[in-house]
Structures are given as structure tokens and as C-alpha cells.
């Protein structure tokens, strides 16, 4: 039975027409803003309000969080971390493993390919439709809901996750 809940939310679709901006500084496009707002409304409606948010410091991830706040409210504690920018699964797990056991659930906002690889690494069981979707990757503004075995975040490791939902923005239209 899962004891910790991890929400992996990939940032919304980013603007690729902004000229010579560095990748880190790319903003969300209109679709990305809208999808992030929809995902925030979904989280609020389902009672999936995080106790803590770990968010990549990249502009498009920060803007995704700002759109989620429309529904979740601005009082959820958030840590903006440069280490989550294009982080590998092991880097994301290292951030999670530093959290106290009392913090649950946790929302991580970040990037691919790390999110797809982490979800595949953690998950061994779950909702069949969600598992099938996971094989297709992690779309922009997609939300994976993963229950983790273990009482502490330090226990988070490969094969200990159950994918209870994998929500894509187009599901919420």
C-alpha cells in the first residue's frame, strides 16, 4: 500500500518563437498557460493539493506553477531549484530524498526526458490506461500521480511506485 504520493507535472508547452532566448529562459505559450490552469483546476477539484512543491527554476516551469496557483492558491510552499532544470531521474530522486517524512504529497514541476525516465523507473504497477500512456512519454502539462511504498522519502527507489493516474491536458478540455 503506497504511503507517499508524488505528483510529477511536466511544465506547460513553451514558446519556441521567442528568438535567441536561452532554453532556460523560454516562457509558456498560450496553450501552455491554458493547460497549466486546467491542471491546477483538476488538482484542486480532485483534492490533490500538494503539501510542498519542488519546481525547476526554468522560466517555463515557474510560469507553470504560477498558473497552477490560480486554483491551488499562493500559500502552498514552493522551492525553486536550479538542480531540477533538465534533471536526470537520480537528480530528482536526490531532491525528494532530502524531504522530511511529514511532507506529503509532493508536486515536482520539471522537464523531460527526466520525468519520463523517472516515472518508468519508479512504477511497476498501476491503472492499465495510465501505464499504457506512460509508454508514450510525458507530454507538456501532463501529470503522473504515483504512490510510493515506504514511510520516508528516503525510501523512494526503482520499482516501488504505483501509477494511479496519468492525466494529459486534452483529458481536461
Coordinates of N, CA, C and O in Angstrom, one line a residue:
X1 N 0.8 -1.2 0.0 CA 0.0 0.0 0.0 C 0.9 1.2 0.0 O 1.7 1.4 0.9
X2 N 0.7 2.1 -1.0 CA 1.5 3.3 -1.1 C 1.4 4.2 0.2 O 0.3 4.4 0.7
X3 N 2.5 4.8 0.6 CA 2.5 5.6 1.8 C 2.8 7.1 1.5 O 2.6 8.0 2.3
X4 N 3.4 7.3 0.4 CA 3.8 8.7 -0.1 C 3.2 8.9 -1.4 O 3.0 8.0 -2.2
X5 N 2.8 10.2 -1.7 CA 2.2 10.5 -3.0 C 3.1 11.5 -3.7 O 3.4 12.6 -3.1
X6 N 3.5 11.2 -4.9 CA 4.3 12.1 -5.7 C 3.5 12.5 -7.0 O 3.0 11.6 -7.7
X7 N 3.4 13.8 -7.2 CA 2.8 14.3 -8.4 C 4.0 14.8 -9.3 O 4.7 15.7 -8.9
X8 N 4.1 14.2 -10.5 CA 5.1 14.7 -11.5 C 4.4 15.5 -12.6 O 3.6 14.9 -13.3
X9 N 4.6 16.8 -12.6 CA 3.9 17.6 -13.6 C 5.0 18.2 -14.5 O 5.8 19.0 -14.0
X10 N 4.9 17.8 -15.7 CA 5.9 18.5 -16.7 C 5.4 19.9 -17.0 O 4.2 20.1 -17.0
X11 N 6.3 20.8 -17.2 CA 5.9 22.2 -17.5 C 5.0 22.2 -18.7 O 5.0 21.3 -19.5
X12 N 4.2 23.3 -18.8 CA 3.4 23.5 -20.0 C 4.2 23.8 -21.2 O 5.4 24.0 -21.2
X13 N 3.5 23.7 -22.3 CA 4.1 23.9 -23.7 C 4.8 25.3 -23.7 O 4.2 26.3 -23.3
X14 N 6.0 25.3 -24.2 CA 6.8 26.6 -24.2 C 6.8 27.2 -25.5 O 6.5 26.6 -26.6
X15 N 7.1 28.5 -25.5 CA 7.2 29.3 -26.7 C 8.5 29.1 -27.4 O 9.5 29.4 -26.8
X16 N 8.4 28.6 -28.6 CA 9.7 28.4 -29.4 C 9.9 29.5 -30.4 O 10.9 29.4 -31.1
X17 N 9.1 30.6 -30.3 CA 9.2 31.7 -31.3 C 9.9 32.9 -30.7 O 9.9 34.0 -31.3
X18 N 10.4 32.8 -29.5 CA 10.9 34.0 -28.8 C 12.2 34.5 -29.2 O 12.8 35.3 -28.5
X19 N 12.8 34.0 -30.2 CA 14.1 34.5 -30.7 C 15.2 33.8 -30.0 O 15.1 32.6 -29.7
X20 N 16.3 34.5 -29.8 CA 17.5 33.8 -29.3 C 17.6 33.6 -27.8 O 18.7 33.6 -27.2
X21 N 16.4 33.4 -27.1 CA 16.5 33.2 -25.7 C 17.2 31.9 -25.4 O 17.0 30.9 -26.2
X22 N 17.9 31.8 -24.3 CA 18.4 30.5 -23.8 C 17.3 29.6 -23.5 O 16.2 30.1 -23.1
X23 N 17.5 28.3 -23.6 CA 16.4 27.4 -23.2 C 15.9 27.6 -21.8 O 14.7 27.5 -21.6
X24 N 16.7 27.9 -20.9 CA 16.3 28.1 -19.5 C 15.3 29.3 -19.4 O 14.4 29.3 -18.5
X25 N 15.4 30.2 -20.3 CA 14.5 31.5 -20.2 C 13.3 31.4 -21.1 O 12.6 32.4 -21.1
X26 N 13.0 30.3 -21.7 CA 11.8 30.2 -22.6 C 10.6 30.3 -21.7 O 10.5 29.7 -20.7
X27 N 9.5 31.0 -22.2 CA 8.3 31.2 -21.4 C 7.3 30.2 -22.0 O 7.5 29.5 -23.0
X28 N 6.1 30.1 -21.3 CA 5.0 29.3 -21.8 C 4.3 30.1 -22.9 O 4.2 31.3 -22.9
X29 N 3.8 29.3 -23.9 CA 3.0 29.9 -24.9 C 1.5 29.9 -24.4 O 1.3 29.4 -23.2
X30 N 0.6 30.4 -25.2 CA -0.8 30.5 -24.7 C -1.4 29.1 -24.3 O -2.1 29.0 -23.3
X31 N -1.1 28.1 -25.2 CA -1.6 26.8 -24.9 C -1.0 26.3 -23.6 O -1.7 25.7 -22.8
X32 N 0.3 26.5 -23.3 CA 0.9 26.1 -22.1 C 0.3 26.7 -20.9 O 0.1 26.1 -19.9
X33 N 0.0 28.0 -21.0 CA -0.7 28.7 -19.9 C -2.0 28.1 -19.6 O -2.4 27.8 -18.5
X34 N -2.8 27.9 -20.6 CA -4.2 27.4 -20.5 C -4.1 25.9 -19.9 O -4.9 25.6 -19.0
X35 N -3.2 25.1 -20.4 CA -3.1 23.7 -20.0 C -2.7 23.7 -18.5 O -3.2 22.9 -17.7
X36 N -1.8 24.6 -18.1 CA -1.4 24.6 -16.7 C -2.5 25.1 -15.8 O -2.7 24.5 -14.7
X37 N -3.3 26.0 -16.2 CA -4.5 26.4 -15.5 C -5.5 25.3 -15.3 O -6.0 25.0 -14.3
X38 N -5.7 24.5 -16.4 CA -6.6 23.4 -16.4 C -6.1 22.3 -15.4 O -6.9 21.7 -14.6
X39 N -4.8 22.1 -15.4 CA -4.2 21.1 -14.5 C -4.4 21.6 -13.0 O -4.6 20.7 -12.2
X40 N -4.2 22.8 -12.8 CA -4.4 23.4 -11.4 C -5.8 23.2 -11.0 O -6.1 22.8 -9.8
X41 N -6.8 23.5 -11.9 CA -8.2 23.3 -11.5 C -8.5 21.8 -11.3 O -9.2 21.5 -10.3
X42 N -7.9 20.9 -12.1 CA -8.0 19.5 -11.9 C -7.5 19.0 -10.5 O -8.2 18.3 -9.7
X43 N -6.3 19.5 -10.1 CA -5.8 19.1 -8.8 C -6.6 19.6 -7.7 O -6.9 18.9 -6.8
X44 N -7.1 20.8 -7.8 CA -8.0 21.4 -6.8 C -9.3 20.6 -6.7 O -9.8 20.3 -5.6
X45 N -9.9 20.3 -7.8 CA -11.2 19.6 -7.9 C -11.1 18.2 -7.3 O -12.0 17.7 -6.6
X46 N -9.9 17.6 -7.5 CA -9.7 16.2 -7.0 C -9.2 16.1 -5.6 O -8.9 15.1 -5.1
X47 N -9.0 17.3 -5.0 CA -8.4 17.3 -3.6 C -7.0 16.9 -3.6 O -6.5 16.4 -2.6
X48 N -6.2 17.2 -4.6 CA -4.8 16.8 -4.7 C -3.9 18.0 -4.5 O -3.1 18.3 -5.4
X49 N -4.1 18.7 -3.5 CA -3.3 19.9 -3.2 C -2.0 19.4 -2.5 O -2.0 18.7 -1.5
X50 N -0.9 19.8 -3.1 CA 0.4 19.4 -2.5 C 0.7 20.1 -1.2 O 0.3 21.2 -1.0
X51 N 1.4 19.4 -0.4 CA 2.0 20.0 0.8 C 3.2 20.8 0.6 O 3.5 21.7 1.3
X52 N 3.9 20.4 -0.6 CA 5.1 21.1 -1.0 C 5.3 21.0 -2.5 O 4.9 19.9 -3.0
X53 N 5.8 22.0 -3.1 CA 6.2 22.0 -4.5 C 7.7 22.2 -4.7 O 8.2 23.1 -4.1
X54 N 8.3 21.3 -5.4 CA 9.6 21.4 -5.9 C 9.6 21.8 -7.4 O 9.0 21.0 -8.1
X55 N 10.0 22.9 -7.7 CA 9.9 23.4 -9.1 C 11.2 23.8 -9.7 O 12.0 24.5 -9.1
X56 N 11.4 23.3 -10.9 CA 12.6 23.8 -11.7 C 12.6 25.3 -11.7 O 11.5 25.9 -11.8
X57 N 13.8 25.9 -11.7 CA 13.9 27.4 -11.7 C 13.8 27.9 -13.2 O 13.8 29.1 -13.4
X58 N 13.7 27.0 -14.2 CA 13.5 27.5 -15.5 C 12.2 28.3 -15.7 O 11.2 27.9 -15.0
X59 N 12.2 29.3 -16.5 CA 11.1 30.2 -16.6 C 9.8 29.5 -16.9 O 8.7 29.8 -16.3
X60 N 9.8 28.5 -17.8 CA 8.5 27.8 -18.2 C 8.0 27.0 -17.1 O 6.8 26.8 -17.0
X61 N 8.8 26.5 -16.2 CA 8.4 25.7 -15.1 C 7.8 26.7 -14.0 O 6.7 26.4 -13.4
X62 N 8.5 27.8 -13.8 CA 8.0 28.8 -12.8 C 6.6 29.3 -13.3 O 5.7 29.4 -12.5
X63 N 6.5 29.6 -14.6 CA 5.2 30.1 -15.1 C 4.1 29.0 -15.0 O 2.9 29.3 -14.8
X64 N 4.5 27.8 -15.1 CA 3.5 26.7 -14.9 C 3.0 26.7 -13.5 O 1.8 26.6 -13.3
X65 N 3.9 26.9 -12.5 CA 3.5 27.0 -11.1 C 2.6 28.2 -10.9 O 1.5 28.1 -10.2
X66 N 2.9 29.3 -11.5 CA 2.1 30.5 -11.4 C 0.7 30.3 -11.9 O -0.3 30.8 -11.3
X67 N 0.5 29.5 -12.9 CA -0.8 29.2 -13.5 C -1.6 28.2 -12.6 O -2.8 28.3 -12.4
X68 N -0.9 27.3 -12.0 CA -1.5 26.3 -11.0 C -2.0 27.1 -9.8 O -3.1 26.7 -9.3
X69 N -1.3 28.1 -9.4 CA -1.7 28.9 -8.2 C -3.1 29.5 -8.4 O -3.8 29.8 -7.4
X70 N -3.5 29.7 -9.6 CA -4.9 30.3 -9.8 C -5.9 29.4 -9.1 O -6.9 30.0 -8.5
X71 N -5.8 28.1 -9.1 CA -6.7 27.2 -8.5 C -6.2 26.7 -7.1 O -7.1 26.5 -6.2
X72 N -4.9 26.5 -7.0 CA -4.4 25.9 -5.7 C -4.2 26.9 -4.6 O -4.1 26.6 -3.5
X73 N -4.1 28.2 -5.0 CA -3.8 29.3 -4.1 C -2.3 29.5 -3.9 O -1.5 28.6 -4.2
X74 N -1.9 30.7 -3.5 CA -0.5 31.0 -3.4 C 0.2 30.6 -2.2 O 1.4 30.8 -2.0
X75 N -0.5 29.9 -1.2 CA 0.1 29.6 0.1 C 0.7 28.3 0.2 O 1.2 27.9 1.2
X76 N 0.8 27.5 -0.9 CA 1.5 26.2 -0.9 C 3.0 26.5 -0.9 O 3.5 27.3 -1.8
X77 N 3.7 26.0 0.0 CA 5.2 26.2 0.0 C 5.8 25.7 -1.3 O 5.5 24.6 -1.8
X78 N 6.7 26.5 -1.9 CA 7.4 26.1 -3.1 C 8.9 26.4 -3.0 O 9.2 27.5 -2.5
X79 N 9.7 25.5 -3.6 CA 11.1 25.7 -3.6 C 11.5 25.7 -5.1 O 11.2 24.7 -5.8
X80 N 12.1 26.8 -5.6 CA 12.5 26.8 -7.0 C 14.0 26.4 -7.0 O 14.8 27.0 -6.4
X81 N 14.3 25.3 -7.7 CA 15.6 24.6 -7.7 C 16.2 24.6 -9.1 O 15.6 24.0 -10.0
X82 N 17.4 25.2 -9.2 CA 18.1 25.0 -10.5 C 18.5 23.6 -10.8 O 18.6 23.2 -11.9
X83 N 18.7 22.8 -9.7 CA 19.1 21.4 -9.9 C 18.0 20.6 -10.6 O 18.3 19.5 -11.1
X84 N 16.7 21.1 -10.6 CA 15.7 20.3 -11.3 C 15.6 20.7 -12.8 O 14.9 20.0 -13.6
X85 N 16.4 21.7 -13.3 CA 16.4 22.0 -14.7 C 17.0 20.9 -15.5 O 18.2 20.6 -15.3
X86 N 16.2 20.3 -16.3 CA 16.7 19.1 -17.2 C 17.3 18.0 -16.3 O 18.3 17.4 -16.8
X87 N 16.8 17.8 -15.1 CA 17.4 16.9 -14.2 C 17.2 15.4 -14.6 O 16.2 15.1 -15.2
X88 N 18.1 14.6 -14.3 CA 18.0 13.2 -14.5 C 17.2 12.6 -13.4 O 16.9 13.2 -12.4
X89 N 16.7 11.3 -13.6 CA 15.9 10.7 -12.5 C 16.7 10.6 -11.2 O 16.1 10.9 -10.2
X90 N 18.0 10.4 -11.2 CA 18.7 10.3 -10.0 C 18.8 11.7 -9.3 O 18.8 11.8 -8.1
X91 N 18.9 12.8 -10.1 CA 18.9 14.1 -9.5 C 17.5 14.5 -8.9 O 17.4 15.1 -7.8
X92 N 16.4 14.1 -9.5 CA 15.1 14.3 -9.0 C 14.9 13.5 -7.7 O 14.4 14.0 -6.7
X93 N 15.3 12.2 -7.7 CA 15.2 11.4 -6.5 C 16.0 12.0 -5.4 O 15.6 12.0 -4.2
X94 N 17.2 12.5 -5.7 CA 18.0 13.1 -4.6 C 17.3 14.3 -4.0 O 17.4 14.4 -2.7
X95 N 16.6 15.1 -4.7 CA 15.8 16.2 -4.2 C 14.7 15.7 -3.3 O 14.5 16.2 -2.2
X96 N 14.0 14.6 -3.7 CA 12.9 14.0 -2.9 C 13.5 13.4 -1.6 O 12.8 13.5 -0.6
X97 N 14.6 12.7 -1.7 CA 15.1 12.0 -0.6 C 15.6 12.9 0.6 O 15.8 12.5 1.7
X98 N 15.7 14.2 0.3 CA 16.1 15.2 1.3 C 14.9 15.7 2.1 O 15.0 16.4 3.1
X99 N 13.7 15.3 1.7 CA 12.5 15.8 2.3 C 12.1 15.1 3.6 O 12.4 13.9 3.7
X100 N 11.6 15.8 4.6 CA 11.1 15.1 5.8 C 9.9 14.2 5.5 O 9.1 14.5 4.6
X101 N 9.8 13.2 6.3 CA 8.7 12.2 6.1 C 7.3 12.9 6.3 O 6.3 12.4 5.7
X102 N 7.3 13.9 7.0 CA 6.0 14.6 7.3 C 5.4 15.3 6.1 O 4.2 15.7 6.1
X103 N 6.2 15.6 5.1 CA 5.7 16.3 3.9 C 5.1 15.3 2.9 O 5.8 14.5 2.4
X104 N 3.8 15.5 2.7 CA 3.2 14.6 1.7 C 1.8 15.1 1.5 O 1.1 15.5 2.4
X105 N 1.4 15.2 0.2 CA 2.0 14.8 -1.0 C 3.0 15.9 -1.5 O 2.9 17.1 -1.1
X106 N 3.8 15.5 -2.5 CA 4.8 16.5 -3.1 C 4.5 16.6 -4.6 O 4.4 15.5 -5.2
X107 N 4.5 17.8 -5.1 CA 4.4 18.1 -6.5 C 5.8 18.5 -7.0 O 6.4 19.4 -6.4
X108 N 6.3 17.8 -8.0 CA 7.5 18.3 -8.7 C 7.2 18.7 -10.1 O 6.5 18.0 -10.9
X109 N 7.6 20.0 -10.4 CA 7.4 20.5 -11.7 C 8.7 20.6 -12.4 O 9.7 21.2 -11.9
X110 N 8.8 19.9 -13.6 CA 10.1 19.9 -14.3 C 10.0 19.5 -15.7 O 9.0 19.9 -16.4
X111 N 10.9 18.7 -16.2 CA 11.2 18.6 -17.6 C 11.4 17.1 -18.0 O 11.7 16.3 -17.2
X112 N 11.2 16.9 -19.3 CA 11.6 15.7 -20.0 C 13.0 15.9 -20.5 O 13.5 17.0 -20.7
X113 N 13.8 14.8 -20.7 CA 13.3 13.4 -20.6 C 13.4 12.8 -19.2 O 12.9 11.7 -18.9
X114 N 13.8 13.6 -18.2 CA 14.0 13.1 -16.8 C 12.7 12.6 -16.2 O 12.7 11.5 -15.6
X115 N 11.5 13.3 -16.5 CA 10.3 12.8 -15.9 C 9.8 11.5 -16.5 O 9.4 10.6 -15.7
X116 N 9.9 11.3 -17.8 CA 9.5 10.1 -18.4 C 10.4 8.9 -17.8 O 9.9 7.9 -17.4
X117 N 11.7 9.2 -17.8 CA 12.6 8.1 -17.3 C 12.3 7.8 -15.8 O 12.4 6.7 -15.4
X118 N 12.1 8.9 -15.0 CA 11.8 8.6 -13.5 C 10.6 7.9 -13.3 O 10.5 6.9 -12.6
X119 N 9.5 8.3 -14.0 CA 8.2 7.6 -13.8 C 8.4 6.1 -14.2 O 7.9 5.2 -13.5
X120 N 9.0 5.8 -15.3 CA 9.2 4.5 -15.8 C 10.1 3.7 -14.8 O 9.9 2.5 -14.6
X121 N 11.0 4.4 -14.2 CA 11.9 3.7 -13.2 C 11.2 3.4 -11.9 O 11.3 2.3 -11.4
X122 N 10.3 4.3 -11.5 CA 9.6 4.1 -10.2 C 8.5 3.1 -10.3 O 8.2 2.3 -9.4
X123 N 7.7 3.2 -11.4 CA 6.4 2.5 -11.5 C 6.6 1.0 -12.0 O 7.2 0.8 -13.0
X124 N 5.9 0.1 -11.2 CA 5.9 -1.3 -11.6 C 4.4 -1.7 -11.8 O 4.2 -2.8 -12.3
X125 N 3.5 -1.0 -11.2 CA 2.1 -1.4 -11.2 C 1.2 -0.1 -11.4 O 1.7 1.0 -11.2
X126 N 0.0 -0.3 -11.6 CA -0.9 0.8 -11.6 C -2.1 0.6 -12.5 O -2.4 -0.5 -13.0
X127 N -2.8 1.7 -12.8 CA -4.0 1.8 -13.6 C -3.6 1.4 -15.0 O -2.7 2.1 -15.6
X128 N -4.2 0.4 -15.7 CA -3.8 0.0 -17.0 C -3.7 1.1 -18.1 O -2.8 1.1 -18.8
X129 N -4.8 1.9 -18.1 CA -4.7 3.0 -19.1 C -3.6 4.0 -18.9 O -2.9 4.4 -19.8
X130 N -3.3 4.3 -17.6 CA -2.2 5.2 -17.3 C -0.9 4.5 -17.6 O 0.0 5.2 -18.1
X131 N -0.7 3.2 -17.3 CA 0.5 2.5 -17.7 C 0.8 2.5 -19.2 O 1.9 2.7 -19.6
X132 N -0.3 2.3 -19.9 CA -0.2 2.4 -21.4 C 0.3 3.8 -21.9 O 1.1 3.9 -22.8
X133 N -0.3 4.8 -21.3 CA 0.1 6.1 -21.6 C 1.6 6.4 -21.3 O 2.3 7.1 -22.0
X134 N 2.0 5.9 -20.2 CA 3.4 6.1 -19.7 C 4.4 5.6 -20.8 O 5.4 6.2 -21.0
X135 N 4.0 4.6 -21.5 CA 4.9 4.1 -22.5 C 5.1 5.1 -23.7 O 6.0 4.9 -24.5
X136 N 4.2 6.1 -23.8 CA 4.2 7.1 -24.8 C 5.0 8.3 -24.4 O 5.2 9.2 -25.2
X137 N 5.5 8.4 -23.2 CA 6.2 9.5 -22.7 C 5.4 10.4 -21.8 O 4.3 10.1 -21.5
X138 N 5.9 11.6 -21.5 CA 5.3 12.5 -20.6 C 5.0 13.8 -21.3 O 6.0 14.6 -21.5
X139 N 3.8 14.1 -21.7 CA 3.5 15.3 -22.5 C 3.6 16.6 -21.7 O 3.6 16.6 -20.5
X140 N 3.8 17.7 -22.4 CA 3.7 19.0 -21.7 C 2.5 19.1 -20.9 O 1.4 18.8 -21.4
X141 N 2.6 19.6 -19.7 CA 1.5 19.8 -18.7 C 0.8 18.5 -18.3 O -0.2 18.4 -17.8
X142 N 1.5 17.3 -18.6 CA 1.0 16.0 -18.2 C 1.3 15.8 -16.7 O 2.4 16.2 -16.2
X143 N 0.4 15.1 -16.0 CA 0.5 14.9 -14.6 C 0.5 13.4 -14.3 O -0.5 12.7 -14.6
X144 N 1.6 12.9 -13.7 CA 1.6 11.5 -13.3 C 1.4 11.5 -11.8 O 2.1 12.3 -11.0
X145 N 0.5 10.7 -11.3 CA 0.2 10.5 -9.9 C 0.8 9.2 -9.4 O 0.2 8.1 -9.9
X146 N 1.8 9.2 -8.6 CA 2.5 8.0 -8.2 C 2.5 7.8 -6.7 O 2.9 8.7 -6.0
X147 N 1.9 6.6 -6.3 CA 2.0 6.3 -4.9 C 3.3 5.5 -4.7 O 3.6 4.6 -5.4
X148 N 4.0 5.9 -3.6 CA 5.3 5.2 -3.3 C 5.3 4.4 -2.1 O 4.7 4.9 -1.0
X149 N 5.8 3.2 -2.1 CA 5.9 2.4 -0.9 C 7.0 3.0 0.0 O 8.0 3.6 -0.5
X150 N 6.8 2.9 1.3 CA 7.8 3.4 2.3 C 7.3 4.6 3.0 O 6.5 5.5 2.5
X151 N 7.6 4.7 4.3 CA 7.2 5.8 5.1 C 8.0 7.1 5.0 O 7.6 8.1 5.4
X152 N 9.1 7.0 4.3 CA 10.0 8.1 4.2 C 10.4 8.4 2.7 O 10.4 7.4 2.0
X153 N 10.6 9.6 2.4 CA 11.0 9.9 1.0 C 12.4 9.3 0.7 O 12.7 9.0 -0.4
X154 N 13.2 9.1 1.7 CA 14.5 8.4 1.5 C 14.3 7.0 1.0 O 15.3 6.5 0.4
X155 N 13.1 6.4 1.1 CA 12.9 5.1 0.6 C 12.5 5.1 -0.9 O 12.4 4.0 -1.5
X156 N 12.3 6.2 -1.5 CA 11.9 6.3 -2.9 C 12.9 5.7 -3.7 O 14.1 6.1 -3.7
X157 N 12.5 4.7 -4.5 CA 13.5 4.0 -5.4 C 12.8 3.2 -6.5 O 11.6 3.1 -6.5
X158 N 13.6 2.7 -7.4 CA 13.1 2.0 -8.5 C 12.2 0.8 -8.1 O 12.4 0.1 -7.2
X159 N 11.1 0.7 -8.8 CA 10.1 -0.4 -8.7 C 9.2 -0.2 -7.5 O 8.4 -1.2 -7.2
X160 N 9.2 0.9 -6.8 CA 8.4 1.0 -5.6 C 7.2 1.9 -5.8 O 6.5 2.2 -4.8
X161 N 6.9 2.2 -7.0 CA 5.8 3.1 -7.3 C 4.6 2.4 -8.0 O 4.7 1.4 -8.7
X162 N 3.4 3.0 -7.7 CA 2.2 2.6 -8.4 C 1.6 3.8 -9.0 O 1.3 4.8 -8.4
X163 N 1.3 3.7 -10.3 CA 0.8 4.8 -11.1 C -0.7 4.8 -11.0 O -1.4 3.9 -11.7
X164 N -1.3 5.7 -10.2 CA -2.8 5.7 -10.1 C -3.5 6.5 -11.1 O -4.6 6.3 -11.4
X165 N -2.8 7.5 -11.7 CA -3.4 8.3 -12.8 C -2.2 8.9 -13.6 O -1.2 9.2 -13.1
X166 N -2.5 9.1 -14.8 CA -1.6 9.9 -15.7 C -2.5 10.7 -16.6 O -3.1 10.3 -17.6
X167 N -2.7 12.0 -16.2 CA -3.7 12.9 -16.8 C -3.0 13.8 -17.8 O -1.9 14.4 -17.5
X168 N -3.5 13.8 -19.0 CA -3.0 14.7 -20.1 C -3.9 15.9 -20.2 O -5.1 15.8 -19.9
X169 N -3.3 17.0 -20.6 CA -4.2 18.2 -20.7 C -5.4 18.1 -21.6 O -6.5 18.6 -21.2
X170 N -5.3 17.3 -22.7 CA -6.5 17.1 -23.5 C -7.6 16.3 -22.8 O -8.8 16.4 -23.3
X171 N -7.3 15.7 -21.7 CA -8.4 15.0 -21.0 C -9.3 16.0 -20.3 O -10.4 15.7 -19.9
X172 N -8.8 17.2 -20.1 CA -9.5 18.2 -19.3 C -10.2 19.2 -20.1 O -10.8 20.2 -19.6
X173 N -10.2 19.1 -21.4 CA -10.9 20.1 -22.3 C -12.4 19.9 -22.2 O -13.0 19.0 -21.9

